[in-house]
Amino acid sequence: MQALYGWLIANSDIKDVEKFYRADRNPKNYDVEYFIHLLHSIPANLAEIDAHITSCVDRPFKELDPIELTILRIATYEFQYSFDVPFKVVIHQAVDLAQMFGSEDSYKFINSVLDKMAHIMRPNEIQPVLEACN
């Protein structure tokens, strides 16, 4: 999240961002392969990711906080391409990031947007959960 946020704010080349974060972080503390995958795949699919986000937010895209936008981009990418990650895990991780790095109520906004998005992007995964609740 921090690397993608830095890329967004600094408008740097993604390869430079990768080089900086890989040099600055202990590879034993994170999944390097997944980090590199997300770091390169999200910018490569940015138009599609941002279109999904735009359709689920209740404010103009340009008014999104950069931290919230970065978290939403990661979660949207995982909804769209990482079917091995359950939708509940995607939402939980995004909410945790928002609580850690976002403003006071960011997590509520993230949770609301991703709940709506999960119903659109992962309906087959959500339906059994909804049926179990009834």
PDB file of N, CA and C in Angstrom, residues 54 57-65 68 109:
ATOM      1  N   THR A  54     -15.053   4.153  -9.589  1.00  0.00           N
ATOM      2  CA  THR A  54     -15.940   5.272  -9.908  1.00  0.00           C
ATOM      3  C   THR A  54     -17.403   4.861  -9.852  1.00  0.00           C
ATOM      4  N   VAL A  57     -18.460   4.613  -5.876  1.00  0.00           N
ATOM      5  CA  VAL A  57     -18.298   5.680  -4.879  1.00  0.00           C
ATOM      6  C   VAL A  57     -19.378   6.735  -5.043  1.00  0.00           C
ATOM      7  N   ASP A  58     -19.643   7.426  -3.952  1.00  0.00           N
ATOM      8  CA  ASP A  58     -20.708   8.422  -3.937  1.00  0.00           C
ATOM      9  C   ASP A  58     -20.175   9.854  -3.999  1.00  0.00           C
ATOM     10  N   ARG A  59     -18.958  10.005  -4.477  1.00  0.00           N
ATOM     11  CA  ARG A  59     -18.355  11.332  -4.609  1.00  0.00           C
ATOM     12  C   ARG A  59     -17.516  11.363  -5.879  1.00  0.00           C
ATOM     13  N   PRO A  60     -17.192  12.537  -6.374  1.00  0.00           N
ATOM     14  CA  PRO A  60     -16.343  12.597  -7.578  1.00  0.00           C
ATOM     15  C   PRO A  60     -14.995  11.914  -7.335  1.00  0.00           C
ATOM     16  N   PHE A  61     -14.544  11.193  -8.333  1.00  0.00           N
ATOM     17  CA  PHE A  61     -13.300  10.429  -8.240  1.00  0.00           C
ATOM     18  C   PHE A  61     -12.134  11.310  -7.796  1.00  0.00           C
ATOM     19  N   LYS A  62     -12.041  12.512  -8.318  1.00  0.00           N
ATOM     20  CA  LYS A  62     -10.922  13.404  -8.005  1.00  0.00           C
ATOM     21  C   LYS A  62     -10.922  13.867  -6.550  1.00  0.00           C
ATOM     22  N   GLU A  63     -12.037  13.678  -5.861  1.00  0.00           N
ATOM     23  CA  GLU A  63     -12.123  14.076  -4.450  1.00  0.00           C
ATOM     24  C   GLU A  63     -11.728  12.946  -3.499  1.00  0.00           C
ATOM     25  N   LEU A  64     -11.398  11.791  -4.029  1.00  0.00           N
ATOM     26  CA  LEU A  64     -10.990  10.681  -3.162  1.00  0.00           C
ATOM     27  C   LEU A  64      -9.640  10.981  -2.528  1.00  0.00           C
ATOM     28  N   ASP A  65      -9.547  10.691  -1.253  1.00  0.00           N
ATOM     29  CA  ASP A  65      -8.297  10.824  -0.527  1.00  0.00           C
ATOM     30  C   ASP A  65      -7.275   9.857  -1.138  1.00  0.00           C
ATOM     31  N   GLU A  68      -7.172   6.463   0.642  1.00  0.00           N
ATOM     32  CA  GLU A  68      -8.380   5.679   0.354  1.00  0.00           C
ATOM     33  C   GLU A  68      -8.355   5.157  -1.081  1.00  0.00           C
ATOM     34  N   PHE A 109     -15.867   4.239   5.067  1.00  0.00           N
ATOM     35  CA  PHE A 109     -16.008   4.504   3.639  1.00  0.00           C
ATOM     36  C   PHE A 109     -15.504   3.319   2.819  1.00  0.00           C
TER      37      PHE A 109
END
